[in-house]
Amino acid sequence: MNSRRSGKIVFLMHCALIASLLLVADALKASNGKCVATTSTTSLSSSPSFVKRPITKLENEKSINFKYDDTIMLSSIRGGDVEDSDDNAVEDKSIVGKVFSVFGNSILGTVYAFKRAIDAGLDAVLDQESSAIGKLFNMMTSMTKAMFDKDFEPRAKAAESSKNFAEYLCGAYGVSLPEAADEYDDDDDDEGAGPEHIKIMSGSLSHALRNSRSKARLLVVFIPGAKPSKKQKNDIRAIKSLMSTDVQEISERNARKKEEGGSFSFWSTKNSSGEASVALKRLKVKSTSNKSPILMVVYPSQSIGASGEAKVVPRVLAQHHCKPPPSNESMALWLNALRKRHAKQYANMQLELKELALYKERKKGYKSSMKDDKKREREELMKEQKRLEEEKAKKEKEEMLTERRKTLLEELPDEPERGSEGIITIALRFSDGKKGQRRFDVETEVDQVFNWVDATFKLERERVVLTTMNGQKSFTYGEDSSMTLEVTGLGKMAALRVSEQVDDDVEEEEVEESSDEDDDGDEEEDEE
């Protein structure tokens, strides 16, 4: 925790310092811009005593060109590469101008030195393969080196410089790109846009190791011995061999006879980059003499860290002396021999890939099973909720019917005495064999008969249908409510058959059940 806290404090101090320096540079640039805008059209044309000479270009990342006349000093701070200067420009040898020139150079150089240091520090902090102490140490060393080396290039910037680092190497060292027999695909490339030559990864060594491990390949590491120059014969020879079709054919050859997939991946970086220093430390090798390049084959071994996370650790299998670097045929033979010699390492990586694929398949099946289980649980929950709602509605309806039947029974007209005039005796016959009989006055409405059936025999009057025995007349609740028994034309003794109306939903369910039974019967007949 203390190392992390101290690292953060150092980093914040550098950020504050670079921010203040950038503000000073911006203010200086703004003031100089105003001077140029107000005097550039008058000063040079009105002074006949000027001596014209070319302006000296300062060898720096950000060049500063100064122009003076006898009254006003003109200055322009230019960014990026050295820009073309005016051939007619003049310079003043006054003490004030020289002091201002030195001061501007110092300020701007310091600003960009600290900017490089901040970039290098961020790059070191983002290294996931290092511990907290390792990150702090790498951050301090990278920042120190970046401040005094203007050619220092952070790993993040180097990774973005080219998708295929082979293009940079060939262009920088004057090596032509040969056409390849087969395309080499990489996860970082766009689909359908494979390179026409061998693929050399750039960026961090950690990323290259993980990429190589994921493809069950050994990693060929190449670091140039010197900065790009057509005079570096060793680097040029090594790059030509790497880019040869012989080496590419070996890299794409199956690592084992029974297993498909290539044998080698390739990674490189610039000689002066921060990643080159980090890679040499991780690989525990020293730079060869006479500016010879570094060429080695690394096994991306996997280990479990203290936190329980898997880490890919480089293990050097072989390093070529590069005195001189091997030719096309020699490098191909060297790699092929290593491919055969380290079949065990290939087998371990391929077994891991198979287990990983099986794990992913099981995980996918597990997720699918979990999804199905959740879906089934939701369906069961919905069914249970529906059942509870139906039970609740049924219970509420039964309670309502009980109260209503109690009220209907109390409101039924008194039954006339036997033998009285103007009465009709209604005899009911139910489908289950039950019977019922009651006397009503002829002036009684038909609905009272339905109320009697509902209250006494526990049948909902809205669903009851009363039909004469010959089937010529039928009565339903509500349709004949204003009709009296005398108007119906029933005799003094009327026998009525009681039936219940069936809901449409119930009919559909019965039809579906009957169709399913018919289908099952047909299937049984087919099997027989």
CSV table of N, CA and C in Angstrom, one decimal, residues 11-62:
chain,number,residue,atom,x,y,z
A,11,PHE,N,3.5,10.6,-9.2
A,11,PHE,CA,2.8,10.8,-10.5
A,11,PHE,C,2.1,12.1,-10.5
A,12,LEU,N,1.3,12.4,-9.4
A,12,LEU,CA,0.6,13.6,-9.3
A,12,LEU,C,1.5,14.8,-9.3
A,13,MET,N,2.7,14.7,-8.6
A,13,MET,CA,3.6,15.8,-8.7
A,13,MET,C,4.1,16.1,-10.1
A,14,HIS,N,4.4,15.1,-10.8
A,14,HIS,CA,4.8,15.3,-12.2
A,14,HIS,C,3.7,15.9,-13.0
A,15,CYS,N,2.5,15.4,-12.8
A,15,CYS,CA,1.3,16.0,-13.5
A,15,CYS,C,1.2,17.5,-13.3
A,16,ALA,N,1.3,17.9,-12.0
A,16,ALA,CA,1.2,19.3,-11.6
A,16,ALA,C,2.3,20.1,-12.3
A,17,LEU,N,3.5,19.6,-12.3
A,17,LEU,CA,4.6,20.3,-12.9
A,17,LEU,C,4.4,20.5,-14.4
A,18,ILE,N,4.1,19.4,-15.1
A,18,ILE,CA,3.9,19.5,-16.5
A,18,ILE,C,2.8,20.4,-16.9
A,19,ALA,N,1.7,20.4,-16.1
A,19,ALA,CA,0.6,21.3,-16.3
A,19,ALA,C,1.0,22.8,-16.2
A,20,SER,N,1.8,23.1,-15.2
A,20,SER,CA,2.2,24.5,-15.1
A,20,SER,C,3.1,24.9,-16.2
A,21,LEU,N,4.0,24.0,-16.6
A,21,LEU,CA,4.9,24.3,-17.7
A,21,LEU,C,4.2,24.5,-19.0
A,22,LEU,N,3.2,23.7,-19.2
A,22,LEU,CA,2.4,23.8,-20.5
A,22,LEU,C,1.7,25.1,-20.5
A,23,LEU,N,1.2,25.6,-19.3
A,23,LEU,CA,0.5,26.9,-19.3
A,23,LEU,C,1.5,28.0,-19.6
A,24,VAL,N,2.7,27.9,-19.1
A,24,VAL,CA,3.7,28.9,-19.5
A,24,VAL,C,4.0,28.9,-20.9
A,25,ALA,N,4.1,27.7,-21.5
A,25,ALA,CA,4.4,27.6,-23.0
A,25,ALA,C,3.3,28.2,-23.8
A,26,ASP,N,2.0,27.9,-23.4
A,26,ASP,CA,0.9,28.4,-24.1
A,26,ASP,C,0.8,30.0,-24.0
A,27,ALA,N,1.1,30.5,-22.8
A,27,ALA,CA,1.1,32.0,-22.7
A,27,ALA,C,2.2,32.6,-23.6
A,28,LEU,N,3.4,32.0,-23.6
A,28,LEU,CA,4.5,32.5,-24.4
A,28,LEU,C,4.1,32.4,-25.9
A,29,LYS,N,3.5,31.3,-26.3
A,29,LYS,CA,3.1,31.2,-27.7
A,29,LYS,C,2.1,32.2,-28.1
A,30,ALA,N,1.1,32.5,-27.1
A,30,ALA,CA,0.0,33.4,-27.5
A,30,ALA,C,0.6,34.8,-27.6
A,31,SER,N,1.5,35.2,-26.7
A,31,SER,CA,2.1,36.6,-26.8
A,31,SER,C,3.0,36.7,-28.1
A,32,ASN,N,3.7,35.7,-28.5
A,32,ASN,CA,4.5,35.8,-29.7
A,32,ASN,C,3.6,35.8,-30.9
A,33,GLY,N,2.5,35.1,-30.9
A,33,GLY,CA,1.6,35.2,-32.0
A,33,GLY,C,1.0,36.5,-32.2
A,34,LYS,N,0.8,37.3,-31.1
A,34,LYS,CA,0.3,38.6,-31.3
A,34,LYS,C,1.3,39.5,-31.9
A,35,CYS,N,2.6,39.3,-31.5
A,35,CYS,CA,3.7,40.2,-32.1
A,35,CYS,C,3.8,39.9,-33.6
A,36,VAL,N,3.7,38.7,-34.0
A,36,VAL,CA,3.8,38.4,-35.4
A,36,VAL,C,2.7,39.0,-36.2
A,37,ALA,N,1.4,38.9,-35.6
A,37,ALA,CA,0.3,39.4,-36.3
A,37,ALA,C,0.3,40.9,-36.5
A,38,THR,N,0.9,41.6,-35.6
A,38,THR,CA,0.9,43.1,-35.7
A,38,THR,C,2.0,43.7,-36.5
A,39,THR,N,3.1,43.0,-36.6
A,39,THR,CA,4.3,43.6,-37.2
A,39,THR,C,4.9,42.9,-38.4
A,40,SER,N,4.4,41.8,-38.8
A,40,SER,CA,5.0,41.0,-39.8
A,40,SER,C,4.9,41.7,-41.2
A,41,THR,N,4.0,42.7,-41.4
A,41,THR,CA,3.8,43.3,-42.7
A,41,THR,C,4.6,44.6,-42.8
A,42,THR,N,5.1,45.1,-41.7
A,42,THR,CA,5.7,46.5,-41.7
A,42,THR,C,7.2,46.5,-41.4
A,43,SER,N,7.6,45.6,-40.5
A,43,SER,CA,9.0,45.7,-39.9
A,43,SER,C,10.0,45.4,-41.0
A,44,LEU,N,9.8,44.3,-41.7
A,44,LEU,CA,10.9,43.9,-42.6
A,44,LEU,C,11.0,44.8,-43.9
A,45,SER,N,9.8,45.4,-44.2
A,45,SER,CA,9.8,46.2,-45.4
A,45,SER,C,10.4,47.6,-45.2
A,46,SER,N,10.4,48.1,-43.9
A,46,SER,CA,10.8,49.5,-43.6
A,46,SER,C,12.2,49.6,-43.1
A,47,SER,N,12.9,48.5,-43.1
A,47,SER,CA,14.3,48.6,-42.6
A,47,SER,C,15.3,48.3,-43.7
A,48,PRO,N,16.0,49.3,-44.3
A,48,PRO,CA,16.9,49.0,-45.4
A,48,PRO,C,18.2,48.5,-44.9
A,49,SER,N,18.5,48.5,-43.6
A,49,SER,CA,19.8,48.2,-43.1
A,49,SER,C,20.0,46.7,-42.7
A,50,PHE,N,18.9,45.9,-43.0
A,50,PHE,CA,19.0,44.5,-42.5
A,50,PHE,C,19.9,43.7,-43.5
A,51,VAL,N,20.5,42.7,-42.9
A,51,VAL,CA,21.4,41.8,-43.7
A,51,VAL,C,20.6,40.5,-43.7
A,52,LYS,N,20.2,40.0,-44.9
A,52,LYS,CA,19.4,38.8,-45.1
A,52,LYS,C,20.3,37.6,-45.0
A,53,ARG,N,19.9,36.6,-44.2
A,53,ARG,CA,20.6,35.4,-44.1
A,53,ARG,C,19.6,34.3,-43.7
A,54,PRO,N,19.9,33.0,-44.0
A,54,PRO,CA,18.9,31.9,-43.6
A,54,PRO,C,18.9,31.7,-42.1
A,55,ILE,N,17.8,31.4,-41.6
A,55,ILE,CA,17.6,31.2,-40.2
A,55,ILE,C,18.1,29.8,-39.8
A,56,THR,N,18.9,29.7,-38.8
A,56,THR,CA,19.4,28.4,-38.3
A,56,THR,C,18.2,27.6,-37.7
A,57,LYS,N,18.1,26.3,-38.2
A,57,LYS,CA,17.1,25.4,-37.6
A,57,LYS,C,17.6,24.7,-36.4
A,58,LEU,N,16.9,24.8,-35.3
A,58,LEU,CA,17.4,24.2,-34.1
A,58,LEU,C,17.0,22.7,-34.1
A,59,GLU,N,18.0,21.9,-33.8
A,59,GLU,CA,17.8,20.4,-33.8
A,59,GLU,C,17.1,20.1,-32.5
A,60,ASN,N,15.8,20.2,-32.5
A,60,ASN,CA,15.0,19.8,-31.3
A,60,ASN,C,13.6,19.2,-31.8
A,61,GLU,N,12.9,18.7,-30.8
A,61,GLU,CA,11.6,18.2,-31.2
A,61,GLU,C,10.6,19.3,-31.7
A,62,LYS,N,10.7,20.4,-31.0
A,62,LYS,CA,9.9,21.6,-31.4
A,62,LYS,C,10.9,22.7,-31.7
